Amino acid sequence: MNQYMNIAISLAKKGVKRGHGGPFGAVLVRDNKVIAKAYNTVLKEHDATCHAEINVIRIASKKLKSFDLSDCEMYTTGKPCKMCEAAINWAKIKKIYYGNTYRDALNMGFDDEKGNNNHLHMERIDSCETAQLIEFWTSLSKKTIY
């Protein structure tokens, strides 16, 4: 077993034992050095976004003072959900190693399909003021950050 995945597994167990969240742990590695590690804290924080992958991105970004984690690799105990995939994409992480599949998560009672926004209604409000935010951003921004 990979040493970084072993750390992620230990973290997942720690989080479950403490009652902090589901059985998920994540480790972010750069140049074969652990940059950050975290586990799921959804129950502890009462926050649906506190998945292990999101938590580890937040910790690493603060530590490195950058949202760009493109030189890091992630090891996570479960295949990242859609929310985590999006965060991983925005953090520019290019390589993910994962353990459990979506089917495994479903067998544990975690249904990724519930996150498909079947209950969500979105509607655009066309606004000159929101459109002006683009100009405002462009006029103040010296470089593209995304």
Coordinates of N, CA, C and O in Angstrom, one line a residue:
M1 N 0.8 -1.2 0.0 CA 0.0 0.0 0.0 C 0.9 1.2 0.0 O 1.9 1.3 0.7
N2 N 0.5 2.2 -0.7 CA 1.2 3.5 -0.8 C 1.2 4.2 0.6 O 0.2 4.3 1.3
Q3 N 2.3 4.8 0.9 CA 2.4 5.5 2.2 C 1.5 6.6 2.4 O 1.0 6.8 3.5
Y4 N 1.2 7.4 1.3 CA 0.3 8.5 1.4 C -1.1 8.1 1.6 O -1.9 8.7 2.3
M5 N -1.5 7.0 0.9 CA -2.8 6.4 1.0 C -3.0 5.9 2.4 O -4.1 6.0 3.0
N6 N -2.0 5.3 3.0 CA -2.0 4.8 4.4 C -2.3 6.0 5.3 O -3.1 5.8 6.3
I7 N -1.7 7.1 5.1 CA -2.0 8.3 5.9 C -3.5 8.7 5.8 O -4.2 9.0 6.8
A8 N -4.0 8.7 4.5 CA -5.4 9.1 4.3 C -6.3 8.2 5.0 O -7.3 8.6 5.6
I9 N -6.0 6.9 4.9 CA -6.8 5.9 5.6 C -6.9 6.1 7.1 O -7.9 6.1 7.8
S10 N -5.7 6.3 7.7 CA -5.6 6.6 9.1 C -6.4 7.8 9.5 O -7.1 7.9 10.5
L11 N -6.3 8.9 8.7 CA -7.1 10.1 8.9 C -8.6 9.8 8.9 O -9.4 10.3 9.7
A12 N -9.0 9.0 7.9 CA -10.5 8.7 7.8 C -10.9 8.0 9.0 O -12.0 8.3 9.6
K13 N -10.2 7.0 9.5 CA -10.5 6.3 10.7 C -10.6 7.3 11.9 O -11.5 7.2 12.7
K14 N -9.6 8.2 12.0 CA -9.6 9.1 13.1 C -10.9 10.0 13.1 O -11.5 10.2 14.2
G15 N -11.3 10.5 11.9 CA -12.5 11.3 11.8 C -13.7 10.6 12.2 O -14.6 11.1 12.9
V16 N -13.8 9.3 11.8 CA -15.0 8.5 12.1 C -15.0 8.2 13.6 O -16.1 8.4 14.3
K17 N -13.9 7.9 14.2 CA -13.9 7.6 15.7 C -14.3 8.8 16.5 O -14.9 8.7 17.5
R18 N -13.9 10.0 16.0 CA -14.3 11.2 16.7 C -15.7 11.7 16.4 O -16.1 12.7 17.0
G19 N -16.3 11.0 15.4 CA -17.7 11.4 15.1 C -17.8 12.7 14.3 O -18.8 13.4 14.3
H20 N -16.7 13.0 13.6 CA -16.6 14.3 12.8 C -17.2 14.2 11.4 O -17.5 15.3 10.9
G21 N -17.3 13.0 10.9 CA -17.8 12.9 9.5 C -17.6 11.5 9.0 O -17.3 10.6 9.7
G22 N -17.9 11.4 7.7 CA -17.8 10.1 7.0 C -16.4 9.6 6.9 O -15.4 10.3 7.2
P23 N -16.2 8.3 6.4 CA -14.9 7.7 6.4 C -14.0 8.1 5.2 O -13.7 7.3 4.3
F24 N -13.7 9.4 5.2 CA -12.9 9.9 4.1 C -11.7 10.7 4.6 O -11.9 11.5 5.5
G25 N -10.6 10.4 4.0 CA -9.3 11.2 4.4 C -8.6 11.6 3.1 O -8.8 10.9 2.1
A26 N -7.8 12.6 3.2 CA -7.1 13.1 2.0 C -5.7 13.7 2.4 O -5.6 14.3 3.5
V27 N -4.8 13.5 1.5 CA -3.4 14.0 1.7 C -2.9 14.7 0.4 O -3.2 14.2 -0.6
L28 N -2.3 15.8 0.6 CA -1.8 16.5 -0.5 C -0.3 16.5 -0.4 O 0.3 16.8 0.6
V29 N 0.4 16.1 -1.6 CA 1.8 15.8 -1.6 C 2.5 16.7 -2.7 O 1.9 16.8 -3.8
R30 N 3.6 17.2 -2.4 CA 4.4 18.0 -3.4 C 5.9 17.5 -3.2 O 6.4 17.6 -2.1
D31 N 6.5 17.1 -4.3 CA 7.9 16.7 -4.3 C 8.1 15.6 -3.2 O 9.1 15.7 -2.4
N32 N 7.2 14.6 -3.1 CA 7.3 13.5 -2.2 C 7.3 14.0 -0.7 O 7.8 13.3 0.2
K33 N 6.7 15.1 -0.4 CA 6.5 15.7 0.9 C 5.1 16.0 1.2 O 4.4 16.6 0.3
V34 N 4.6 15.6 2.3 CA 3.2 15.9 2.7 C 3.1 17.4 3.0 O 3.7 17.9 3.8
I35 N 2.2 18.0 2.2 CA 1.9 19.4 2.4 C 0.8 19.7 3.3 O 0.8 20.6 4.1
A36 N -0.3 18.8 3.2 CA -1.5 19.0 4.0 C -2.2 17.6 4.1 O -2.0 16.8 3.2
K37 N -2.9 17.4 5.2 CA -3.7 16.2 5.4 C -5.0 16.6 6.1 O -5.0 17.5 7.0
A38 N -6.1 15.9 5.8 CA -7.3 16.3 6.4 C -8.3 15.1 6.3 O -8.1 14.2 5.5
Y39 N -9.4 15.2 7.1 CA -10.4 14.2 7.0 C -11.8 14.9 6.9 O -11.8 16.1 7.1
N40 N -12.8 14.2 6.6 CA -14.2 14.7 6.5 C -14.7 15.2 7.9 O -14.6 14.5 8.9
T41 N -15.1 16.5 7.9 CA -15.6 17.1 9.1 C -17.0 17.7 8.9 O -17.4 18.7 9.6
V42 N -17.8 17.1 8.1 CA -19.1 17.6 7.8 C -20.0 17.6 9.0 O -20.7 18.6 9.3
L43 N -19.9 16.5 9.9 CA -20.8 16.5 11.1 C -20.3 17.4 12.1 O -21.0 18.1 12.8
K44 N -19.0 17.5 12.3 CA -18.4 18.4 13.3 C -18.7 19.8 13.0 O -19.0 20.6 13.9
E45 N -18.5 20.2 11.8 CA -18.6 21.6 11.4 C -20.0 22.0 11.0 O -20.3 23.2 10.8
H46 N -20.9 21.0 10.9 CA -22.3 21.3 10.4 C -22.2 22.0 9.0 O -22.9 23.0 8.8
D47 N -21.4 21.5 8.2 CA -21.1 22.2 6.9 C -20.9 21.1 5.8 O -20.0 20.3 5.8
A48 N -21.8 21.1 4.8 CA -21.8 20.1 3.8 C -20.6 20.2 2.9 O -20.3 19.2 2.2
T49 N -19.8 21.2 2.9 CA -18.7 21.4 2.1 C -17.4 20.9 2.7 O -16.3 20.9 2.1
C50 N -17.4 20.4 3.9 CA -16.2 20.0 4.7 C -15.8 18.6 4.4 O -15.5 17.8 5.3
H51 N -15.8 18.2 3.1 CA -15.2 16.9 2.7 C -13.7 16.9 2.9 O -13.1 18.0 2.9
A52 N -13.1 15.8 3.0 CA -11.7 15.7 3.2 C -10.9 16.4 2.1 O -9.9 17.1 2.4
E53 N -11.3 16.2 0.8 CA -10.6 16.9 -0.3 C -10.7 18.4 -0.2 O -9.7 19.1 -0.4
I54 N -11.8 18.9 0.1 CA -12.0 20.4 0.3 C -11.1 20.9 1.5 O -10.4 21.9 1.4
N55 N -11.2 20.2 2.6 CA -10.5 20.5 3.8 C -9.0 20.6 3.5 O -8.2 21.5 3.9
V56 N -8.5 19.5 2.8 CA -7.0 19.5 2.5 C -6.6 20.6 1.5 O -5.5 21.2 1.7
I57 N -7.5 20.9 0.6 CA -7.2 22.1 -0.3 C -7.1 23.4 0.5 O -6.2 24.2 0.3
R58 N -8.0 23.6 1.4 CA -8.0 24.8 2.2 C -6.8 24.9 3.0 O -6.1 26.0 3.1
I59 N -6.4 23.8 3.7 CA -5.2 23.8 4.5 C -3.9 24.1 3.7 O -3.1 25.0 4.0
A60 N -3.8 23.4 2.5 CA -2.6 23.6 1.7 C -2.6 25.0 1.1 O -1.5 25.6 1.0
S61 N -3.7 25.5 0.7 CA -3.7 26.9 0.1 C -3.3 27.9 1.1 O -2.5 28.8 0.8
K62 N -3.7 27.8 2.3 CA -3.3 28.7 3.4 C -1.8 28.6 3.7 O -1.1 29.6 3.8
K63 N -1.4 27.3 3.8 CA 0.0 27.1 4.1 C 1.0 27.6 3.0 O 2.0 28.2 3.2
L64 N 0.6 27.4 1.7 CA 1.4 27.8 0.6 C 1.1 29.2 0.1 O 1.8 29.7 -0.8
K65 N 0.1 29.8 0.7 CA -0.4 31.1 0.3 C -0.7 31.2 -1.2 O -0.3 32.2 -1.9
S66 N -1.4 30.2 -1.7 CA -1.7 30.2 -3.1 C -2.9 29.2 -3.3 O -3.0 28.2 -2.7
F67 N -3.7 29.6 -4.3 CA -4.8 28.7 -4.7 C -4.3 27.7 -5.7 O -5.0 26.7 -6.0
D68 N -3.2 28.0 -6.3 CA -2.7 27.2 -7.4 C -1.8 26.0 -6.8 O -0.7 26.2 -6.3
L69 N -2.4 24.9 -6.8 CA -1.7 23.7 -6.2 C -1.4 22.7 -7.4 O -1.3 21.5 -7.2
S70 N -1.0 23.2 -8.5 CA -0.8 22.4 -9.7 C 0.5 21.5 -9.6 O 0.6 20.6 -10.3
D71 N 1.3 21.9 -8.6 CA 2.5 21.0 -8.4 C 2.3 20.0 -7.3 O 3.3 19.4 -6.8
C72 N 1.1 19.8 -6.9 CA 0.7 18.8 -5.9 C -0.1 17.6 -6.4 O -0.7 17.8 -7.5
E73 N 0.0 16.5 -5.7 CA -0.8 15.3 -6.0 C -1.7 15.1 -4.8 O -1.3 15.3 -3.7
M74 N -2.9 14.5 -5.0 CA -3.8 14.2 -3.9 C -4.0 12.7 -3.8 O -4.1 12.0 -4.8
Y75 N -4.0 12.2 -2.6 CA -4.3 10.9 -2.3 C -5.6 10.9 -1.4 O -5.6 11.6 -0.4
T76 N -6.6 10.2 -1.8 CA -7.9 10.3 -1.1 C -8.5 8.9 -1.0 O -8.4 8.1 -1.9
T77 N -9.2 8.7 0.1 CA -9.7 7.3 0.3 C -10.9 7.0 -0.6 O -11.3 5.8 -0.7
G78 N -11.6 8.0 -1.1 CA -12.7 7.8 -2.0 C -12.6 8.6 -3.2 O -12.1 9.7 -3.2
K79 N -13.2 8.1 -4.3 CA -13.3 8.9 -5.6 C -14.0 10.2 -5.3 O -15.1 10.2 -4.7
P80 N -13.4 11.4 -5.6 CA -14.0 12.6 -5.2 C -15.4 12.8 -5.9 O -15.6 12.5 -7.0
C81 N -16.3 13.4 -5.1 CA -17.6 13.7 -5.5 C -17.5 14.9 -6.5 O -16.5 15.5 -6.7
K82 N -18.6 15.3 -7.1 CA -18.7 16.3 -8.1 C -18.2 17.7 -7.5 O -17.5 18.4 -8.1
M83 N -18.6 18.0 -6.2 CA -18.2 19.2 -5.6 C -16.6 19.2 -5.4 O -16.0 20.2 -5.7
C84 N -16.1 18.1 -4.9 CA -14.7 18.0 -4.7 C -13.9 18.0 -6.0 O -12.8 18.6 -6.1
E85 N -14.4 17.4 -7.1 CA -13.8 17.4 -8.4 C -13.7 18.9 -8.9 O -12.7 19.3 -9.4
A86 N -14.7 19.6 -8.7 CA -14.7 21.0 -9.1 C -13.6 21.8 -8.3 O -12.9 22.6 -8.9
A87 N -13.6 21.6 -7.0 CA -12.6 22.3 -6.2 C -11.2 21.9 -6.6 O -10.2 22.7 -6.7
I88 N -11.0 20.6 -6.9 CA -9.7 20.1 -7.3 C -9.3 20.7 -8.6 O -8.1 21.1 -8.9
N89 N -10.3 20.9 -9.5 CA -10.0 21.5 -10.8 C -9.6 23.0 -10.6 O -8.7 23.5 -11.2
W90 N -10.4 23.7 -9.8 CA -10.0 25.1 -9.5 C -8.7 25.3 -8.8 O -8.0 26.3 -9.0
A91 N -8.3 24.3 -8.0 CA -6.9 24.3 -7.4 C -5.8 23.9 -8.4 O -4.7 23.9 -8.0
K92 N -6.3 23.4 -9.5 CA -5.3 23.0 -10.6 C -4.5 21.8 -10.3 O -3.5 21.6 -10.9
I93 N -5.0 21.0 -9.4 CA -4.4 19.7 -9.1 C -4.6 18.7 -10.2 O -5.7 18.6 -10.7
K94 N -3.5 18.2 -10.8 CA -3.7 17.4 -12.0 C -3.7 15.9 -11.7 O -4.1 15.1 -12.6
K95 N -3.2 15.4 -10.6 CA -3.1 14.0 -10.3 C -3.8 13.6 -9.0 O -3.5 14.2 -8.0
I96 N -4.8 12.7 -9.1 CA -5.5 12.2 -7.9 C -5.3 10.7 -7.9 O -5.5 10.0 -8.9
Y97 N -5.0 10.2 -6.7 CA -5.1 8.7 -6.4 C -6.2 8.5 -5.4 O -6.2 9.2 -4.4
Y98 N -7.1 7.6 -5.8 CA -8.2 7.3 -4.9 C -8.4 5.9 -4.6 O -8.0 5.0 -5.4
G99 N -9.1 5.6 -3.5 CA -9.3 4.2 -3.1 C -10.7 3.7 -3.5 O -10.9 3.2 -4.6
N100 N -11.7 4.0 -2.7 CA -13.1 3.5 -2.9 C -13.7 4.2 -4.1 O -13.4 5.4 -4.4
T101 N -14.6 3.5 -4.7 CA -15.4 4.0 -5.9 C -16.7 4.6 -5.4 O -17.1 4.5 -4.3
Y102 N -17.5 5.2 -6.4 CA -18.8 5.7 -6.1 C -19.7 4.5 -5.6 O -20.5 4.7 -4.7
R103 N -19.5 3.4 -6.2 CA -20.3 2.2 -5.8 C -20.0 1.8 -4.4 O -20.9 1.5 -3.6
D104 N -18.7 1.8 -4.0 CA -18.3 1.6 -2.6 C -19.0 2.6 -1.7 O -19.5 2.2 -0.6
A105 N -19.0 3.8 -2.0 CA -19.6 4.9 -1.2 C -21.1 4.6 -1.1 O -21.7 4.8 0.0
L106 N -21.7 4.3 -2.2 CA -23.2 3.9 -2.1 C -23.4 2.8 -1.2 O -24.4 2.8 -0.4
N107 N -22.6 1.8 -1.2 CA -22.8 0.6 -0.3 C -22.6 1.0 1.2 O -23.1 0.4 2.1
M108 N -21.9 2.2 1.4 CA -21.7 2.7 2.8 C -22.8 3.6 3.2 O -22.9 4.1 4.3
G109 N -23.7 3.9 2.2 CA -24.8 4.9 2.5 C -24.6 6.3 2.0 O -25.4 7.2 2.3
F110 N -23.6 6.5 1.2 CA -23.3 7.8 0.7 C -23.7 7.8 -0.8 O -23.1 7.2 -1.6
D111 N -24.8 8.5 -1.1 CA -25.3 8.5 -2.5 C -24.9 9.7 -3.2 O -25.5 10.8 -3.0
D112 N -24.0 9.6 -4.1 CA -23.5 10.7 -4.9 C -24.6 11.3 -5.8 O -24.6 12.4 -6.2
E113 N -25.5 10.4 -6.2 CA -26.6 10.9 -7.0 C -27.5 11.9 -6.4 O -28.2 12.7 -7.1
K114 N -27.5 11.9 -5.1 CA -28.3 13.0 -4.4 C -27.8 14.4 -4.6 O -28.4 15.3 -4.4
G115 N -26.5 14.4 -5.1 CA -25.9 15.7 -5.3 C -26.1 16.2 -6.8 O -25.4 17.0 -7.2
N116 N -27.0 15.6 -7.5 CA -27.2 16.0 -8.9 C -28.2 17.1 -9.1 O -28.6 17.4 -10.2
N117 N -28.5 17.8 -8.1 CA -29.4 19.0 -8.2 C -30.7 18.8 -8.7 O -31.3 19.7 -9.3
N118 N -31.3 17.6 -8.6 CA -32.6 17.3 -9.1 C -33.7 18.1 -8.4 O -34.7 18.3 -8.9
H119 N -33.4 18.6 -7.2 CA -34.3 19.4 -6.4 C -34.1 20.9 -6.6 O -34.8 21.7 -6.1
L120 N -33.0 21.2 -7.3 CA -32.6 22.6 -7.3 C -33.2 23.3 -8.5 O -33.2 22.9 -9.6
H121 N -33.7 24.5 -8.2 CA -34.2 25.4 -9.3 C -33.3 26.6 -9.4 O -33.1 27.3 -8.4
M122 N -32.8 26.9 -10.6 CA -32.0 28.0 -10.8 C -32.6 28.9 -11.9 O -33.1 28.4 -12.9
E123 N -32.5 30.2 -11.7 CA -33.0 31.1 -12.7 C -32.1 32.3 -12.7 O -31.7 32.9 -11.7
R124 N -31.8 32.7 -13.9 CA -30.9 33.9 -14.1 C -31.7 35.2 -14.0 O -32.9 35.3 -14.5
I125 N -31.1 36.1 -13.3 CA -31.7 37.5 -13.2 C -30.7 38.4 -14.0 O -29.6 38.6 -13.6
D126 N -31.2 38.8 -15.2 CA -30.3 39.6 -16.1 C -30.2 41.0 -15.5 O -31.2 41.7 -15.2
S127 N -29.0 41.4 -15.2 CA -28.8 42.7 -14.5 C -27.6 43.4 -15.1 O -26.5 42.9 -15.3
C128 N -27.8 44.7 -15.4 CA -26.7 45.5 -15.8 C -25.6 45.6 -14.8 O -24.4 45.7 -15.1
E129 N -26.1 45.7 -13.5 CA -25.1 45.8 -12.4 C -24.2 44.6 -12.3 O -23.0 44.8 -12.0
T130 N -24.8 43.4 -12.4 CA -23.9 42.2 -12.4 C -23.0 42.2 -13.6 O -21.8 41.8 -13.5
A131 N -23.5 42.6 -14.7 CA -22.7 42.6 -15.9 C -21.5 43.6 -15.8 O -20.4 43.3 -16.3
Q132 N -21.7 44.7 -15.1 CA -20.7 45.6 -14.8 C -19.6 45.1 -13.9 O -18.5 45.7 -13.9
L133 N -19.8 44.1 -13.2 CA -18.8 43.5 -12.4 C -17.6 43.0 -13.2 O -16.5 43.0 -12.8
I134 N -17.9 42.5 -14.4 CA -16.9 42.1 -15.3 C -15.9 43.2 -15.6 O -14.7 43.1 -15.6
E135 N -16.5 44.3 -16.0 CA -15.7 45.5 -16.3 C -14.9 46.0 -15.1 O -13.8 46.3 -15.1
F136 N -15.6 46.0 -13.9 CA -15.0 46.3 -12.7 C -13.8 45.5 -12.4 O -12.7 45.9 -12.1
W137 N -13.9 44.2 -12.5 CA -12.9 43.2 -12.3 C -11.7 43.4 -13.2 O -10.5 43.5 -12.8
T138 N -12.0 43.6 -14.5 CA -11.0 43.7 -15.5 C -10.2 45.0 -15.3 O -9.0 45.0 -15.5
S139 N -10.9 46.1 -14.9 CA -10.2 47.4 -14.7 C -9.3 47.3 -13.5 O -8.3 48.0 -13.5
L140 N -9.6 46.5 -12.5 CA -8.7 46.5 -11.3 C -7.7 45.3 -11.3 O -6.8 45.3 -10.6
S141 N -7.9 44.3 -12.2 CA -7.1 43.2 -12.2 C -5.9 43.3 -13.1 O -6.1 43.7 -14.3
K142 N -4.7 43.1 -12.7 CA -3.6 43.3 -13.5 C -3.2 42.0 -14.2 O -2.5 42.0 -15.2
K143 N -3.6 40.9 -13.6 CA -3.3 39.6 -14.2 C -4.5 38.6 -14.1 O -5.4 38.8 -13.3
T144 N -4.5 37.6 -14.9 CA -5.6 36.6 -14.8 C -5.1 35.6 -13.8 O -4.0 35.1 -13.8
I145 N -6.0 35.3 -12.8 CA -5.7 34.4 -11.8 C -6.3 33.0 -11.9 O -6.0 32.1 -11.2
Y146 N -7.3 32.9 -12.9 CA -7.9 31.6 -13.0 C -7.5 31.0 -14.3 O -7.5 31.5 -15.3

